[in-house]
Amino acid sequence: MRPIIYADNAATTKLRADALEAMKPYLIEEYGNPSQSYSFSRGAKKALKEAREIIATCINATPEEIYFTSGGTESDNWAIKGVAFALENKSPIITSAIEHHAVLRSCEFIERLGYPVAYLPVNTEGKVLPNTLNNIITERTRLVSIMFANNEIGTIQQIKELAYIAHKNGAIFHTDAVQAVGHINIDVQEMNVDMLSASAHKFGGPKGVGFLYVKSGTHLISFMSGGSQESSKRAGTHNVAAIIGMAVALKSSINEIATVQKLYEEERFFISKLQDAGLVIGNDFTWNGDHKEGNHLPGVISLSFKGRDGEVLMHRLDLKGIMISTGAACDSVNTQVSHVIKAINVPSDFETGTIRISFNQDTSHADVEAVADALLMALK
Ligand code: PLP
């Protein structure tokens, strides 16, 4: 394979070597079904228990509050439909206009079934202002679902404040933390969230596995009917190796969170390279989202270039072996301007020129420089 510079870590990440090593025995020797009670399954069962404990510790939950799923999409679908369908009456739900499609499409689905859904606007930095939630929430609201950090522009929401408003009105608070888990510290108790979605492949774990944190006492119905796995709430034989890989990847990512902070510096360096080449923020490009340190995901840069086509820029960089994205990966077949870019009001002559670059801890300073140089060439 030709060498590449991978700058699309918000789409997915490379499997960590320690996660792969930890997974191997459960793919080869320890293949017993952890739901069986004979001795051969004991190893898998024990590993599953440990993985649950590790994950719970990583987000300050208890092991009983962690439910393994097939990834972020399932966790989001379950959180929304599971809470909606838990009650007989069709109580209102509030979400935001910039959620991932896993949340938006789930909300649209229940809306078609007669549940009232409100989509909160965001400001130009992609922030849901707590007041906008305060203004429309009522005591009838059943669920509020606001993402922890946005996958296209990286903006981190004021989750603690939003959860507080939800609880004050008796609603359950869910957050899609798929982009945030493993990249920034998350403490579910400190934030006081009731449900949180995560996906292993966003933090160096394998694809097709994730979890939903559900605070004890939160009423949601089971999503998958079948066996009694996951306290009879999510049936299906466990993907043992993947779950173990996820736990190891999460623990290692969290141990490295401090080093990820250097990515904020790399972002500033990247932008300064564009500016040194004569490009002016506001005139030639916009730097989207709240890009102050700590207010967005480290390493995620969303830019919109005036009069350009993000798709063309992406392909020009691809020819040079550099992988970036035009927006959400799941949107790559869709050349329309994303709902996030629309929601933050990127000017119409800039919006089609949107690209997302997402570095991670494996990205070297030389890589960052090479991506900036290649982008400048592509713009010429
Ligand atoms: N939520 C967010 C914010 C995401 O970025 C993604 C994936 O891009 C998902 C949900 C879906 O996660 P998964 O790919 O594990 O289904």
PDB file of N, CA, C and O in Angstrom, residues 242-279:
ATOM      1  N   ALA A 242     -14.332  -7.817  20.016  1.00  0.00           N
ATOM      2  CA  ALA A 242     -14.506  -6.385  19.733  1.00  0.00           C
ATOM      3  C   ALA A 242     -14.730  -5.598  21.021  1.00  0.00           C
ATOM      4  O   ALA A 242     -14.192  -4.495  21.199  1.00  0.00           O
ATOM      5  N   ILE A 243     -15.495  -6.179  21.935  1.00  0.00           N
ATOM      6  CA  ILE A 243     -15.768  -5.483  23.205  1.00  0.00           C
ATOM      7  C   ILE A 243     -14.465  -5.325  24.000  1.00  0.00           C
ATOM      8  O   ILE A 243     -14.193  -4.261  24.572  1.00  0.00           O
ATOM      9  N   ILE A 244     -13.645  -6.359  23.971  1.00  0.00           N
ATOM     10  CA  ILE A 244     -12.369  -6.281  24.695  1.00  0.00           C
ATOM     11  C   ILE A 244     -11.450  -5.247  24.030  1.00  0.00           C
ATOM     12  O   ILE A 244     -10.816  -4.431  24.697  1.00  0.00           O
ATOM     13  N   GLY A 245     -11.427  -5.257  22.712  1.00  0.00           N
ATOM     14  CA  GLY A 245     -10.638  -4.256  21.983  1.00  0.00           C
ATOM     15  C   GLY A 245     -11.108  -2.846  22.316  1.00  0.00           C
ATOM     16  O   GLY A 245     -10.307  -1.925  22.488  1.00  0.00           O
ATOM     17  N   MET A 246     -12.412  -2.686  22.428  1.00  0.00           N
ATOM     18  CA  MET A 246     -12.971  -1.360  22.751  1.00  0.00           C
ATOM     19  C   MET A 246     -12.511  -0.912  24.133  1.00  0.00           C
ATOM     20  O   MET A 246     -12.099   0.248  24.306  1.00  0.00           O
ATOM     21  N   ALA A 247     -12.562  -1.828  25.103  1.00  0.00           N
ATOM     22  CA  ALA A 247     -12.189  -1.456  26.474  1.00  0.00           C
ATOM     23  C   ALA A 247     -10.713  -1.049  26.539  1.00  0.00           C
ATOM     24  O   ALA A 247     -10.355  -0.031  27.138  1.00  0.00           O
ATOM     25  N   VAL A 248      -9.858  -1.839  25.886  1.00  0.00           N
ATOM     26  CA  VAL A 248      -8.414  -1.539  25.908  1.00  0.00           C
ATOM     27  C   VAL A 248      -8.153  -0.205  25.200  1.00  0.00           C
ATOM     28  O   VAL A 248      -7.400   0.654  25.685  1.00  0.00           O
ATOM     29  N   ALA A 249      -8.806  -0.009  24.050  1.00  0.00           N
ATOM     30  CA  ALA A 249      -8.601   1.231  23.291  1.00  0.00           C
ATOM     31  C   ALA A 249      -9.068   2.439  24.091  1.00  0.00           C
ATOM     32  O   ALA A 249      -8.415   3.487  24.096  1.00  0.00           O
ATOM     33  N   LEU A 250     -10.171   2.281  24.799  1.00  0.00           N
ATOM     34  CA  LEU A 250     -10.688   3.428  25.558  1.00  0.00           C
ATOM     35  C   LEU A 250      -9.748   3.782  26.709  1.00  0.00           C
ATOM     36  O   LEU A 250      -9.403   4.957  26.904  1.00  0.00           O
ATOM     37  N   LYS A 251      -9.300   2.761  27.417  1.00  0.00           N
ATOM     38  CA  LYS A 251      -8.400   3.017  28.547  1.00  0.00           C
ATOM     39  C   LYS A 251      -7.113   3.695  28.049  1.00  0.00           C
ATOM     40  O   LYS A 251      -6.660   4.694  28.614  1.00  0.00           O
ATOM     41  N   SER A 252      -6.549   3.168  26.965  1.00  0.00           N
ATOM     42  CA  SER A 252      -5.302   3.749  26.443  1.00  0.00           C
ATOM     43  C   SER A 252      -5.533   5.173  25.933  1.00  0.00           C
ATOM     44  O   SER A 252      -4.705   6.057  26.149  1.00  0.00           O
ATOM     45  N   SER A 253      -6.646   5.385  25.262  1.00  0.00           N
ATOM     46  CA  SER A 253      -6.915   6.742  24.734  1.00  0.00           C
ATOM     47  C   SER A 253      -7.034   7.730  25.874  1.00  0.00           C
ATOM     48  O   SER A 253      -6.520   8.856  25.797  1.00  0.00           O
ATOM     49  N   ILE A 254      -7.713   7.312  26.928  1.00  0.00           N
ATOM     50  CA  ILE A 254      -7.897   8.229  28.054  1.00  0.00           C
ATOM     51  C   ILE A 254      -6.553   8.514  28.734  1.00  0.00           C
ATOM     52  O   ILE A 254      -6.270   9.651  29.114  1.00  0.00           O
ATOM     53  N   ASN A 255      -5.701   7.492  28.799  1.00  0.00           N
ATOM     54  CA  ASN A 255      -4.364   7.716  29.372  1.00  0.00           C
ATOM     55  C   ASN A 255      -3.560   8.716  28.543  1.00  0.00           C
ATOM     56  O   ASN A 255      -2.634   9.341  29.045  1.00  0.00           O
ATOM     57  N   GLU A 256      -3.911   8.854  27.270  1.00  0.00           N
ATOM     58  CA  GLU A 256      -3.140   9.745  26.388  1.00  0.00           C
ATOM     59  C   GLU A 256      -3.810  11.098  26.167  1.00  0.00           C
ATOM     60  O   GLU A 256      -3.332  11.886  25.349  1.00  0.00           O
ATOM     61  N   ILE A 257      -4.905  11.337  26.859  1.00  0.00           N
ATOM     62  CA  ILE A 257      -5.660  12.572  26.582  1.00  0.00           C
ATOM     63  C   ILE A 257      -4.786  13.828  26.699  1.00  0.00           C
ATOM     64  O   ILE A 257      -4.897  14.746  25.896  1.00  0.00           O
ATOM     65  N   ALA A 258      -3.887  13.829  27.670  1.00  0.00           N
ATOM     66  CA  ALA A 258      -3.042  15.011  27.860  1.00  0.00           C
ATOM     67  C   ALA A 258      -2.206  15.293  26.608  1.00  0.00           C
ATOM     68  O   ALA A 258      -2.045  16.459  26.205  1.00  0.00           O
ATOM     69  N   THR A 259      -1.735  14.237  25.950  1.00  0.00           N
ATOM     70  CA  THR A 259      -0.878  14.455  24.771  1.00  0.00           C
ATOM     71  C   THR A 259      -1.690  14.981  23.583  1.00  0.00           C
ATOM     72  O   THR A 259      -1.147  15.630  22.699  1.00  0.00           O
ATOM     73  N   VAL A 260      -2.982  14.690  23.605  1.00  0.00           N
ATOM     74  CA  VAL A 260      -3.839  15.135  22.510  1.00  0.00           C
ATOM     75  C   VAL A 260      -3.967  16.665  22.500  1.00  0.00           C
ATOM     76  O   VAL A 260      -4.264  17.276  21.478  1.00  0.00           O
ATOM     77  N   GLN A 261      -3.706  17.277  23.651  1.00  0.00           N
ATOM     78  CA  GLN A 261      -3.796  18.741  23.738  1.00  0.00           C
ATOM     79  C   GLN A 261      -2.860  19.430  22.757  1.00  0.00           C
ATOM     80  O   GLN A 261      -3.126  20.537  22.311  1.00  0.00           O
ATOM     81  N   LYS A 262      -1.765  18.753  22.393  1.00  0.00           N
ATOM     82  CA  LYS A 262      -0.813  19.366  21.451  1.00  0.00           C
ATOM     83  C   LYS A 262      -1.486  19.615  20.097  1.00  0.00           C
ATOM     84  O   LYS A 262      -1.022  20.420  19.294  1.00  0.00           O
ATOM     85  N   LEU A 263      -2.587  18.936  19.871  1.00  0.00           N
ATOM     86  CA  LEU A 263      -3.273  19.107  18.593  1.00  0.00           C
ATOM     87  C   LEU A 263      -3.840  20.512  18.433  1.00  0.00           C
ATOM     88  O   LEU A 263      -3.993  20.998  17.314  1.00  0.00           O
ATOM     89  N   TYR A 264      -4.153  21.168  19.556  1.00  0.00           N
ATOM     90  CA  TYR A 264      -4.635  22.549  19.453  1.00  0.00           C
ATOM     91  C   TYR A 264      -3.542  23.431  18.850  1.00  0.00           C
ATOM     92  O   TYR A 264      -3.810  24.321  18.055  1.00  0.00           O
ATOM     93  N   GLU A 265      -2.300  23.162  19.264  1.00  0.00           N
ATOM     94  CA  GLU A 265      -1.164  23.920  18.704  1.00  0.00           C
ATOM     95  C   GLU A 265      -1.021  23.642  17.216  1.00  0.00           C
ATOM     96  O   GLU A 265      -0.776  24.536  16.422  1.00  0.00           O
ATOM     97  N   GLU A 266      -1.168  22.361  16.858  1.00  0.00           N
ATOM     98  CA  GLU A 266      -1.032  21.977  15.452  1.00  0.00           C
ATOM     99  C   GLU A 266      -2.109  22.657  14.599  1.00  0.00           C
ATOM    100  O   GLU A 266      -1.854  23.060  13.473  1.00  0.00           O
ATOM    101  N   GLU A 267      -3.295  22.797  15.170  1.00  0.00           N
ATOM    102  CA  GLU A 267      -4.371  23.470  14.435  1.00  0.00           C
ATOM    103  C   GLU A 267      -3.976  24.918  14.138  1.00  0.00           C
ATOM    104  O   GLU A 267      -4.157  25.403  13.026  1.00  0.00           O
ATOM    105  N   ARG A 268      -3.448  25.576  15.173  1.00  0.00           N
ATOM    106  CA  ARG A 268      -3.067  26.989  14.981  1.00  0.00           C
ATOM    107  C   ARG A 268      -1.956  27.100  13.961  1.00  0.00           C
ATOM    108  O   ARG A 268      -1.954  28.004  13.121  1.00  0.00           O
ATOM    109  N   PHE A 269      -1.024  26.128  14.006  1.00  0.00           N
ATOM    110  CA  PHE A 269       0.071  26.114  13.034  1.00  0.00           C
ATOM    111  C   PHE A 269      -0.504  25.938  11.621  1.00  0.00           C
ATOM    112  O   PHE A 269      -0.110  26.638  10.680  1.00  0.00           O
ATOM    113  N   PHE A 270      -1.454  25.035  11.491  1.00  0.00           N
ATOM    114  CA  PHE A 270      -2.065  24.755  10.194  1.00  0.00           C
ATOM    115  C   PHE A 270      -2.722  26.026   9.630  1.00  0.00           C
ATOM    116  O   PHE A 270      -2.508  26.401   8.475  1.00  0.00           O
ATOM    117  N   ILE A 271      -3.495  26.689  10.475  1.00  0.00           N
ATOM    118  CA  ILE A 271      -4.195  27.905  10.020  1.00  0.00           C
ATOM    119  C   ILE A 271      -3.175  28.991   9.677  1.00  0.00           C
ATOM    120  O   ILE A 271      -3.320  29.704   8.679  1.00  0.00           O
ATOM    121  N   SER A 272      -2.097  29.077  10.470  1.00  0.00           N
ATOM    122  CA  SER A 272      -1.094  30.116  10.200  1.00  0.00           C
ATOM    123  C   SER A 272      -0.410  29.861   8.856  1.00  0.00           C
ATOM    124  O   SER A 272      -0.039  30.805   8.153  1.00  0.00           O
ATOM    125  N   LYS A 273      -0.270  28.582   8.477  1.00  0.00           N
ATOM    126  CA  LYS A 273       0.313  28.270   7.158  1.00  0.00           C
ATOM    127  C   LYS A 273      -0.577  28.834   6.042  1.00  0.00           C
ATOM    128  O   LYS A 273      -0.083  29.372   5.050  1.00  0.00           O
ATOM    129  N   LEU A 274      -1.881  28.702   6.228  1.00  0.00           N
ATOM    130  CA  LEU A 274      -2.801  29.231   5.210  1.00  0.00           C
ATOM    131  C   LEU A 274      -2.717  30.759   5.172  1.00  0.00           C
ATOM    132  O   LEU A 274      -2.699  31.378   4.100  1.00  0.00           O
ATOM    133  N   GLN A 275      -2.630  31.340   6.372  1.00  0.00           N
ATOM    134  CA  GLN A 275      -2.580  32.810   6.444  1.00  0.00           C
ATOM    135  C   GLN A 275      -1.263  33.344   5.872  1.00  0.00           C
ATOM    136  O   GLN A 275      -1.250  34.343   5.158  1.00  0.00           O
ATOM    137  N   ASP A 276      -0.173  32.621   6.152  1.00  0.00           N
ATOM    138  CA  ASP A 276       1.131  33.047   5.617  1.00  0.00           C
ATOM    139  C   ASP A 276       1.128  33.018   4.094  1.00  0.00           C
ATOM    140  O   ASP A 276       1.873  33.752   3.446  1.00  0.00           O
ATOM    141  N   ALA A 277       0.286  32.157   3.537  1.00  0.00           N
ATOM    142  CA  ALA A 277       0.204  32.070   2.069  1.00  0.00           C
ATOM    143  C   ALA A 277      -0.742  33.141   1.501  1.00  0.00           C
ATOM    144  O   ALA A 277      -1.017  33.159   0.303  1.00  0.00           O
ATOM    145  N   GLY A 278      -1.250  33.996   2.381  1.00  0.00           N
ATOM    146  CA  GLY A 278      -2.058  35.129   1.916  1.00  0.00           C
ATOM    147  C   GLY A 278      -3.562  34.934   2.053  1.00  0.00           C
ATOM    148  O   GLY A 278      -4.334  35.828   1.691  1.00  0.00           O
ATOM    149  N   LEU A 279      -3.987  33.797   2.568  1.00  0.00           N
ATOM    150  CA  LEU A 279      -5.435  33.582   2.709  1.00  0.00           C
ATOM    151  C   LEU A 279      -5.936  34.265   3.981  1.00  0.00           C
ATOM    152  O   LEU A 279      -5.288  34.187   5.029  1.00  0.00           O
TER     153      LEU A 279
END
